[in-house]
Amino acid sequence: MTTPDDIEHMILRVGLGERDAFEALYSATSAKLFGICLRVLKDRTTAEDVLQDIYLRLWRGGAATYTAGKASPITWLATIARNRSIDKLRQIRPTRPLEDAPEVADPALGPADLAEAASERTRIFACLDELDPDKSAAVQGAYLNGDTYADLAARFDVPLNTMRTWLRRSLMRLKDCLSQ
Amino acid sequence: MTDDTIQPDDLGDDALAGEYALGLLTGDAHADASKRARTDIAFALKVNAWQNHFAAIAEAVDPVTPPRGLFRKIRRQAFEETLWGYIRQIGLIPAFVGAAAAALILYVTVQFDVFNTGQEPTPTMIAEMVAEDDTLVVAAAFTSDGRLFVDRRIGASAPDRSLELWLIAGDAAPVSLGVLAADQTLNEIEVPAELQDSLAGATLAISDEPQGGSPTGAPTGAVLAVGQITTL
């Protein structure tokens, strides 16, 4: 089985321009990333384009920006896949405000071994469960569907500022829960 | 902090970082947060922490195997642009150790052919420049798309000096093709279009020059290594 350590090695070797590693990294991670692209974009052709762009960027120096031992390499890749997909989504949905999804900066959590990453995963869901279902759905919807405050305000039929106050409170509750 | 209008407010910053990581903000609010994420380390760390938490949502999405041919497409595009990749890899393979540069270049050529899918630039001409005492060995390969790859395999410039590459075609005066990088062995050099036709059969030479290259446009220092360009 491919472990996070294996993936990390692959990323570091891709950063050095090693072709074998690029192929291995693709084999090990492309299904995971394609699933994310497809979930965000809901269109196979576009998701394929974004997936291609992600791996090309990794090859062209993106992999060299990965810092070993900080966040899990899967977390790093998943964030790239999600952010690139959201970027694309906003490009092709011209009715929405054109905004860039946040760039992936250097992940700054402590060393994450598999167990830690797993507990991290369950923790966010446990904390989301503590929110009102509406708010939990809004947070996850923003993350995976690219909903902005404007979209959410329209959907819930409330003023934008009300929506914002609502979600900021939810984020603070999440933060409290996550730091416990 | 570079922006005076933003009051330090740890609690508010956590929420703002979360809003930014989720991509909820638009317009000025987004632009401001984006600027802070790039310039304010404390804020950037908060954004990172949120991104890493939220990544679990993405990681929980079911994997879907991408279509079969996609990697072939990606690989072609990725490797096509990186003749660097070939040369770098080949440089790591200790084949033909001790053989002349010609053997190394021949090996490079064989590798190019192995990977050649018809779209990638292939070497059309090669040259080896070897110093008389073997202290400097530089291999060069011209590719079908007009680029010149130069690999400094053995030797380096003297301290505070530069190695400069010259093209000597027929009876014409040497034309500088550029200074070889001191901090890396591989160089990619663009050959001006007007020189492309004069390459076949011409000579490449490397001279010792003041740092940054000859100040006169003609070689001023000793010629260290010379080699003829061979058409493949």
CSV table of C-alpha atoms in Angstrom, one decimal:
chain,number,residue,atom,x,y,z
A,1,MET,CA,0.0,0.0,0.0
A,2,THR,CA,1.2,3.5,-0.8
A,3,THR,CA,1.8,5.4,2.4
A,4,PRO,CA,1.9,9.2,2.9
A,5,ASP,CA,5.7,8.8,3.3
A,6,ASP,CA,5.8,7.2,-0.2
A,7,ILE,CA,3.8,10.0,-1.6
A,8,GLU,CA,6.0,12.6,0.0
A,9,HIS,CA,9.1,10.9,-1.5
A,10,MET,CA,7.4,10.9,-4.9
A,11,ILE,CA,6.6,14.7,-4.6
A,12,LEU,CA,10.2,15.5,-3.6
A,13,ARG,CA,11.6,13.4,-6.5
A,14,VAL,CA,9.2,15.1,-9.0
A,15,GLY,CA,10.6,18.3,-7.7
A,16,LEU,CA,14.0,17.1,-8.9
A,17,GLY,CA,12.5,16.3,-12.4
A,18,GLU,CA,12.5,12.6,-12.1
A,19,ARG,CA,10.1,11.1,-14.6
A,20,ASP,CA,9.6,7.7,-12.9
A,21,ALA,CA,8.5,9.6,-9.8
A,22,PHE,CA,6.1,11.7,-11.9
A,23,GLU,CA,4.4,8.6,-13.3
A,24,ALA,CA,4.3,6.9,-9.8
A,25,LEU,CA,2.8,10.0,-8.3
A,26,TYR,CA,0.1,10.1,-10.9
A,27,SER,CA,-0.7,6.5,-10.4
A,28,ALA,CA,-0.9,6.9,-6.7
A,29,THR,CA,-2.9,10.1,-6.5
A,30,SER,CA,-4.7,10.9,-9.7
A,31,ALA,CA,-7.9,9.1,-8.8
A,32,LYS,CA,-8.1,11.0,-5.5
A,33,LEU,CA,-7.5,14.3,-7.2
A,34,PHE,CA,-9.8,13.6,-10.1
A,35,GLY,CA,-12.6,12.7,-7.7
A,36,ILE,CA,-12.2,16.1,-6.1
A,37,CYS,CA,-12.1,18.0,-9.4
A,38,LEU,CA,-15.1,16.1,-10.6
A,39,ARG,CA,-17.0,16.8,-7.4
A,40,VAL,CA,-16.3,20.6,-7.6
A,41,LEU,CA,-16.7,21.0,-11.4
A,42,LYS,CA,-19.4,18.3,-12.1
A,43,ASP,CA,-18.2,18.0,-15.6
A,44,ARG,CA,-15.8,15.3,-16.8
A,45,THR,CA,-14.1,17.2,-19.6
A,46,THR,CA,-13.4,20.3,-17.5
A,47,ALA,CA,-12.3,18.1,-14.6
A,48,GLU,CA,-9.8,16.4,-16.9
A,49,ASP,CA,-8.5,19.7,-18.1
A,50,VAL,CA,-8.0,20.8,-14.5
A,51,LEU,CA,-6.4,17.5,-13.5
A,52,GLN,CA,-4.0,17.8,-16.4
A,53,ASP,CA,-3.1,21.4,-15.4
A,54,ILE,CA,-2.5,20.3,-11.8
A,55,TYR,CA,0.0,17.6,-12.8
A,56,LEU,CA,1.7,19.9,-15.3
A,57,ARG,CA,2.1,22.5,-12.6
A,58,LEU,CA,3.5,20.0,-10.2
A,59,TRP,CA,6.0,18.9,-12.9
A,60,ARG,CA,7.0,22.4,-13.8
A,61,GLY,CA,8.2,23.3,-10.4
A,62,GLY,CA,5.1,23.1,-8.2
A,63,ALA,CA,6.3,19.9,-6.6
A,64,ALA,CA,9.5,21.7,-5.6
A,65,THR,CA,7.5,24.1,-3.4
A,66,TYR,CA,6.3,21.2,-1.2
A,67,THR,CA,7.8,21.3,2.2
A,68,ALA,CA,8.4,17.8,3.6
A,69,GLY,CA,7.2,16.9,7.1
A,70,LYS,CA,4.8,19.8,7.5
A,71,ALA,CA,1.3,18.9,6.4
A,72,SER,CA,0.3,15.5,5.0
A,73,PRO,CA,1.2,15.3,1.3
A,74,ILE,CA,-2.3,14.2,0.6
A,75,THR,CA,-3.7,17.2,2.3
A,76,TRP,CA,-1.4,19.4,0.3
A,77,LEU,CA,-2.5,17.8,-3.0
A,78,ALA,CA,-6.2,17.8,-2.1
A,79,THR,CA,-6.0,21.5,-1.3
A,80,ILE,CA,-4.4,22.1,-4.7
A,81,ALA,CA,-7.0,20.1,-6.5
A,82,ARG,CA,-9.8,21.9,-4.7
A,83,ASN,CA,-8.4,25.4,-5.2
A,84,ARG,CA,-7.6,24.8,-8.9
A,85,SER,CA,-11.1,23.4,-9.5
A,86,ILE,CA,-12.7,26.4,-7.7
A,87,ASP,CA,-10.6,28.8,-9.9
A,88,LYS,CA,-11.8,27.0,-13.0
A,89,LEU,CA,-15.4,27.0,-11.8
A,90,ARG,CA,-15.3,30.8,-11.4
A,91,GLN,CA,-13.7,31.2,-14.8
A,92,ILE,CA,-16.5,29.3,-16.5
A,93,ARG,CA,-19.3,30.8,-14.5
A,94,PRO,CA,-19.2,34.4,-15.7
A,95,THR,CA,-22.4,35.4,-13.8
A,96,ARG,CA,-20.5,35.1,-10.6
A,97,PRO,CA,-18.0,37.5,-9.3
A,98,LEU,CA,-14.6,36.6,-10.7
A,99,GLU,CA,-12.4,35.9,-7.8
A,100,ASP,CA,-9.4,33.7,-7.3
A,101,ALA,CA,-9.6,30.9,-4.9
A,102,PRO,CA,-7.0,31.3,-2.2
A,103,GLU,CA,-3.6,30.3,-3.3
A,104,VAL,CA,-2.1,27.3,-1.6
A,105,ALA,CA,0.5,28.7,0.7
A,106,ASP,CA,3.0,26.5,2.6
A,107,PRO,CA,0.9,24.2,4.8
A,108,ALA,CA,1.9,25.0,8.4
A,109,LEU,CA,0.4,22.3,10.6
A,110,GLY,CA,2.8,20.1,12.6
A,111,PRO,CA,4.2,16.8,11.3
A,112,ALA,CA,1.3,14.7,10.3
A,113,ASP,CA,1.6,10.9,10.3
A,114,LEU,CA,-1.2,8.8,9.1
A,115,ALA,CA,-2.9,8.4,12.4
A,116,GLU,CA,-2.8,12.1,13.0
A,117,ALA,CA,-4.1,12.9,9.6
A,118,ALA,CA,-7.0,10.4,10.2
A,119,SER,CA,-7.9,12.1,13.5
A,120,GLU,CA,-7.7,15.4,11.8
A,121,ARG,CA,-10.2,14.2,9.2
A,122,THR,CA,-12.7,13.0,11.7
A,123,ARG,CA,-12.2,16.1,13.9
A,124,ILE,CA,-13.5,18.5,11.2
A,125,PHE,CA,-16.5,16.4,10.6
A,126,ALA,CA,-17.3,16.0,14.2
A,127,CYS,CA,-17.0,19.8,14.7
A,128,LEU,CA,-19.2,20.4,11.6
A,129,ASP,CA,-21.8,18.1,13.1
A,130,GLU,CA,-21.9,20.4,16.1
A,131,LEU,CA,-23.1,23.3,14.0
A,132,ASP,CA,-26.7,23.8,12.8
A,133,PRO,CA,-27.2,21.5,9.7
A,134,ASP,CA,-27.9,24.6,7.6
A,135,LYS,CA,-24.6,26.2,8.6
A,136,SER,CA,-22.6,23.0,8.3
A,137,ALA,CA,-24.0,22.6,4.8
A,138,ALA,CA,-23.2,26.2,3.9
A,139,VAL,CA,-19.5,25.7,5.0
A,140,GLN,CA,-19.2,22.5,3.1
A,141,GLY,CA,-21.0,24.0,0.1
A,142,ALA,CA,-18.7,26.9,0.0
A,143,TYR,CA,-15.7,24.6,0.1
A,144,LEU,CA,-16.8,22.1,-2.6
A,145,ASN,CA,-19.2,24.2,-4.7
A,146,GLY,CA,-17.5,27.5,-4.6
A,147,ASP,CA,-20.5,29.3,-3.1
A,148,THR,CA,-19.8,32.9,-2.1
A,149,TYR,CA,-21.6,35.0,0.5
A,150,ALA,CA,-23.6,36.4,-2.4
A,151,ASP,CA,-24.7,32.9,-3.6
A,152,LEU,CA,-25.5,31.8,0.0
A,153,ALA,CA,-27.5,35.0,0.8
A,154,ALA,CA,-29.6,34.5,-2.4
A,155,ARG,CA,-30.2,30.9,-1.6
A,156,PHE,CA,-31.2,31.5,2.1
A,157,ASP,CA,-33.0,34.7,1.1
A,158,VAL,CA,-31.3,36.8,3.7
A,159,PRO,CA,-29.2,40.0,3.4
A,160,LEU,CA,-25.6,39.4,2.6
A,161,ASN,CA,-24.4,40.9,5.9
A,162,THR,CA,-26.8,38.7,7.8
A,163,MET,CA,-25.3,35.7,6.0
A,164,ARG,CA,-21.8,36.9,6.8
A,165,THR,CA,-22.5,37.3,10.5
A,166,TRP,CA,-24.1,33.9,10.6
A,167,LEU,CA,-21.2,32.2,9.0
A,168,ARG,CA,-18.5,34.1,10.9
A,169,ARG,CA,-20.1,32.9,14.1
A,170,SER,CA,-20.1,29.4,12.7
A,171,LEU,CA,-16.5,29.6,11.8
A,172,MET,CA,-15.6,30.7,15.3
A,173,ARG,CA,-17.5,27.8,16.8
A,174,LEU,CA,-15.7,25.5,14.4
A,175,LYS,CA,-12.4,27.0,15.4
A,176,ASP,CA,-13.2,26.5,19.1
A,177,CYS,CA,-14.1,23.0,18.5
A,178,LEU,CA,-11.1,22.2,16.4
A,179,SER,CA,-8.7,23.6,18.9
A,180,GLN,CA,-10.0,21.5,21.8
B,1,MET,CA,1.9,44.6,9.3
B,2,THR,CA,1.8,46.8,6.3
B,3,ASP,CA,-1.8,48.0,6.3
B,4,ASP,CA,-2.6,50.5,9.0
B,5,THR,CA,-6.4,50.2,8.4
B,6,ILE,CA,-6.5,46.7,9.6
B,7,GLN,CA,-6.7,46.6,13.4
B,8,PRO,CA,-5.0,43.7,15.1
B,9,ASP,CA,-7.9,41.5,16.1
B,10,ASP,CA,-7.0,37.9,16.6
B,11,LEU,CA,-10.5,36.7,17.0
B,12,GLY,CA,-11.7,38.5,13.9
B,13,ASP,CA,-8.7,37.4,12.0
B,14,ASP,CA,-9.5,33.7,12.6
B,15,ALA,CA,-13.0,34.1,11.1
B,16,LEU,CA,-11.6,36.2,8.2
B,17,ALA,CA,-9.0,33.6,7.5
B,18,GLY,CA,-11.7,31.0,7.4
B,19,GLU,CA,-13.9,33.0,5.1
B,20,TYR,CA,-10.9,33.5,2.8
B,21,ALA,CA,-9.9,29.9,2.8
B,22,LEU,CA,-13.5,28.9,2.0
B,23,GLY,CA,-13.6,31.5,-0.8
B,24,LEU,CA,-16.7,33.2,0.6
B,25,LEU,CA,-15.5,36.7,0.1
B,26,THR,CA,-15.9,38.8,-3.0
B,27,GLY,CA,-14.9,42.3,-4.2
B,28,ASP,CA,-12.8,44.5,-1.9
B,29,ALA,CA,-13.1,42.1,1.1
B,30,HIS,CA,-11.6,39.4,-1.0
B,31,ALA,CA,-8.9,41.6,-2.4
B,32,ASP,CA,-7.9,42.8,1.1
B,33,ALA,CA,-7.8,39.3,2.6
B,34,SER,CA,-5.8,38.1,-0.4
B,35,LYS,CA,-3.3,40.9,0.1
B,36,ARG,CA,-2.9,40.0,3.8
B,37,ALA,CA,-2.5,36.3,3.0
B,38,ARG,CA,0.5,37.2,1.0
B,39,THR,CA,2.0,39.9,3.2
B,40,ASP,CA,1.0,39.1,6.8
B,41,ILE,CA,2.6,35.9,8.0
B,42,ALA,CA,0.4,35.5,11.1
B,43,PHE,CA,-2.7,35.8,8.9
B,44,ALA,CA,-1.2,33.4,6.2
B,45,LEU,CA,-0.7,30.8,8.9
B,46,LYS,CA,-4.3,31.1,10.0
B,47,VAL,CA,-5.4,30.6,6.4
B,48,ASN,CA,-3.1,27.6,6.1
B,49,ALA,CA,-4.5,26.1,9.3
B,50,TRP,CA,-8.1,26.5,7.9
B,51,GLN,CA,-7.1,25.1,4.5
B,52,ASN,CA,-5.6,22.0,6.2
B,53,HIS,CA,-8.7,21.5,8.2
B,54,PHE,CA,-11.0,21.9,5.3
B,55,ALA,CA,-8.8,19.7,3.1
B,56,ALA,CA,-10.4,16.8,5.0
B,57,ILE,CA,-13.7,17.6,3.2
B,58,ALA,CA,-11.9,17.2,-0.1
B,59,GLU,CA,-10.1,14.1,1.0
B,60,ALA,CA,-13.4,12.5,2.0
B,61,VAL,CA,-14.6,12.7,-1.7
B,62,ASP,CA,-14.7,9.3,-3.4
B,63,PRO,CA,-11.8,8.8,-5.8
B,64,VAL,CA,-12.6,8.5,-9.5
B,65,THR,CA,-10.1,6.9,-11.9
B,66,PRO,CA,-9.3,9.4,-14.7
B,67,PRO,CA,-9.6,8.2,-18.3
B,68,ARG,CA,-6.9,5.9,-19.5
B,69,GLY,CA,-5.3,8.1,-22.1
B,70,LEU,CA,-5.0,11.2,-19.9
B,71,PHE,CA,-1.6,10.5,-18.4
B,72,ARG,CA,-0.1,9.9,-21.8
B,73,LYS,CA,-1.3,13.4,-22.8
B,74,ILE,CA,0.1,14.9,-19.6
B,75,ARG,CA,3.4,13.1,-20.0
B,76,ARG,CA,3.8,14.2,-23.6
B,77,GLN,CA,3.2,17.8,-22.7
B,78,ALA,CA,5.4,17.7,-19.5
B,79,PHE,CA,8.3,16.0,-21.0
B,80,GLU,CA,8.3,17.8,-24.3
B,81,GLU,CA,9.1,21.0,-22.6
B,82,THR,CA,11.8,19.6,-20.6
B,83,LEU,CA,14.7,18.5,-22.6
B,84,TRP,CA,16.2,19.6,-19.4
B,85,GLY,CA,14.7,16.5,-17.8
B,86,TYR,CA,16.3,14.2,-20.3
B,87,ILE,CA,19.7,15.7,-20.0
B,88,ARG,CA,19.5,15.9,-16.2
B,89,GLN,CA,18.5,12.3,-16.0
B,90,ILE,CA,21.1,11.1,-18.5
B,91,GLY,CA,23.7,13.1,-16.5
B,92,LEU,CA,22.9,10.9,-13.5
B,93,ILE,CA,23.4,7.7,-15.4
B,94,PRO,CA,27.0,6.7,-15.0
B,95,ALA,CA,27.2,5.0,-18.4
B,96,PHE,CA,30.2,5.5,-20.5
B,97,VAL,CA,32.2,6.8,-17.6
B,98,GLY,CA,35.7,7.7,-18.8
B,99,ALA,CA,34.7,7.7,-22.4
B,100,ALA,CA,35.0,10.8,-24.5
B,101,ALA,CA,32.3,13.4,-24.7
B,102,ALA,CA,31.3,12.0,-28.1
B,103,ALA,CA,30.2,8.8,-26.5
B,104,LEU,CA,28.2,10.7,-23.9
B,105,ILE,CA,26.5,12.7,-26.7
B,106,LEU,CA,25.8,9.6,-28.6
B,107,TYR,CA,24.2,8.3,-25.5
B,108,VAL,CA,22.1,11.4,-25.2
B,109,THR,CA,21.0,11.0,-28.8
B,110,VAL,CA,20.0,7.4,-28.2
B,111,GLN,CA,18.0,8.5,-25.3
B,112,PHE,CA,16.3,11.3,-27.3
B,113,ASP,CA,15.3,8.7,-29.8
B,114,VAL,CA,14.0,6.4,-27.2
B,115,PHE,CA,11.7,9.0,-25.9
B,116,ASN,CA,10.9,10.6,-29.2
B,117,THR,CA,7.2,10.6,-29.9
B,118,GLY,CA,7.5,12.7,-33.0
B,119,GLN,CA,6.5,15.9,-31.2
B,120,GLU,CA,9.6,16.4,-29.1
B,121,PRO,CA,12.5,18.4,-30.4
B,122,THR,CA,15.3,16.1,-31.4
B,123,PRO,CA,19.0,16.8,-31.6
B,124,THR,CA,20.1,17.5,-35.1
B,125,MET,CA,23.6,18.6,-34.5
B,126,ILE,CA,26.1,17.9,-31.7
B,127,ALA,CA,29.5,19.1,-30.7
B,128,GLU,CA,32.1,18.3,-28.1
B,129,MET,CA,34.6,20.7,-26.7
B,130,VAL,CA,37.4,19.1,-24.9
B,131,ALA,CA,40.5,20.9,-23.5
B,132,GLU,CA,43.8,19.4,-24.4
B,133,ASP,CA,44.5,18.3,-20.8
B,134,ASP,CA,40.9,17.1,-20.3
B,135,THR,CA,40.3,19.6,-17.5
B,136,LEU,CA,37.3,21.0,-19.4
B,137,VAL,CA,34.7,18.9,-21.3
B,138,VAL,CA,31.6,20.6,-22.6
B,139,ALA,CA,29.0,18.8,-24.7
B,140,ALA,CA,26.5,20.6,-26.9
B,141,ALA,CA,23.3,19.5,-28.7
B,142,PHE,CA,21.3,21.6,-31.1
B,143,THR,CA,17.6,20.6,-31.4
B,144,SER,CA,15.2,20.7,-34.3
B,145,ASP,CA,13.4,23.6,-32.7
B,146,GLY,CA,16.4,25.8,-32.7
B,147,ARG,CA,17.6,25.5,-29.2
B,148,LEU,CA,21.1,24.7,-28.0
B,149,PHE,CA,21.7,22.6,-24.9
B,150,VAL,CA,25.1,22.9,-23.4
B,151,ASP,CA,26.3,20.6,-20.7
B,152,ARG,CA,29.5,21.4,-18.8
B,153,ARG,CA,30.5,17.9,-17.9
B,154,ILE,CA,34.0,18.5,-16.5
B,155,GLY,CA,35.6,21.6,-15.3
B,156,ALA,CA,34.5,25.2,-14.4
B,157,SER,CA,35.5,28.8,-14.8
B,158,ALA,CA,38.4,30.1,-12.7
B,159,PRO,CA,37.4,32.2,-9.7
B,160,ASP,CA,35.8,35.5,-10.7
B,161,ARG,CA,36.1,34.5,-14.4
B,162,SER,CA,33.4,33.3,-16.8
B,163,LEU,CA,33.4,30.7,-19.6
B,164,GLU,CA,32.0,32.1,-22.8
B,165,LEU,CA,30.8,30.1,-25.8
B,166,TRP,CA,31.6,31.2,-29.3
B,167,LEU,CA,30.5,30.2,-32.7
B,168,ILE,CA,33.1,30.3,-35.4
B,169,ALA,CA,31.6,29.7,-38.9
B,170,GLY,CA,33.9,29.7,-41.9
B,171,ASP,CA,36.2,32.7,-42.0
B,172,ALA,CA,33.8,34.9,-40.0
B,173,ALA,CA,34.8,36.4,-36.7
B,174,PRO,CA,33.7,34.5,-33.6
B,175,VAL,CA,30.1,35.3,-32.5
B,176,SER,CA,29.3,35.0,-28.8
B,177,LEU,CA,26.5,32.5,-28.0
B,178,GLY,CA,26.6,33.5,-24.4
B,179,VAL,CA,28.3,32.9,-21.0
B,180,LEU,CA,27.9,29.5,-19.4
B,181,ALA,CA,26.3,29.6,-16.0
B,182,ALA,CA,28.7,29.2,-13.1
B,183,ASP,CA,26.2,27.8,-10.7
B,184,GLN,CA,24.8,25.0,-12.9
B,185,THR,CA,26.3,22.6,-15.4
B,186,LEU,CA,23.4,22.7,-17.9
B,187,ASN,CA,22.6,25.7,-20.1
B,188,GLU,CA,19.9,26.3,-22.6
B,189,ILE,CA,20.9,28.9,-25.1
B,190,GLU,CA,18.8,30.4,-27.8
B,191,VAL,CA,20.6,30.6,-31.1
B,192,PRO,CA,19.6,33.7,-33.1
B,193,ALA,CA,17.7,32.8,-36.3
B,194,GLU,CA,20.3,34.4,-38.5
B,195,LEU,CA,23.0,32.1,-37.1
B,196,GLN,CA,21.0,28.8,-37.5
B,197,ASP,CA,22.1,28.2,-41.1
B,198,SER,CA,25.8,28.6,-40.4
B,199,LEU,CA,25.9,26.0,-37.6
B,200,ALA,CA,26.5,22.9,-39.7
B,201,GLY,CA,30.3,22.2,-39.9
B,202,ALA,CA,31.1,25.3,-37.8
B,203,THR,CA,33.3,25.3,-34.7
B,204,LEU,CA,32.3,25.9,-31.1
B,205,ALA,CA,34.9,27.3,-28.7
B,206,ILE,CA,35.0,28.2,-25.1
B,207,SER,CA,37.2,31.0,-23.8
B,208,ASP,CA,38.2,32.3,-20.4
B,209,GLU,CA,36.7,35.8,-20.0
B,210,PRO,CA,36.2,38.4,-17.3
B,211,GLN,CA,33.1,37.7,-15.1
B,212,GLY,CA,30.0,38.2,-17.2
B,213,GLY,CA,31.7,37.7,-20.5
B,214,SER,CA,34.0,39.5,-22.9
B,215,PRO,CA,33.6,43.3,-22.7
B,216,THR,CA,34.6,43.7,-26.3
B,217,GLY,CA,32.3,41.3,-28.1
B,218,ALA,CA,35.3,39.3,-29.2
B,219,PRO,CA,37.2,36.6,-27.2
B,220,THR,CA,39.8,38.3,-25.0
B,221,GLY,CA,41.1,35.4,-22.9
B,222,ALA,CA,42.6,32.0,-23.6
B,223,VAL,CA,40.6,29.6,-25.7
B,224,LEU,CA,40.2,26.6,-23.4
B,225,ALA,CA,38.4,24.1,-25.5
B,226,VAL,CA,37.3,23.7,-29.2
B,227,GLY,CA,35.1,21.4,-31.0
B,228,GLN,CA,33.5,21.0,-34.4
B,229,ILE,CA,29.7,20.8,-34.9
B,230,THR,CA,28.6,17.5,-36.4
B,231,THR,CA,25.3,17.0,-38.2
B,232,LEU,CA,23.4,13.9,-37.1
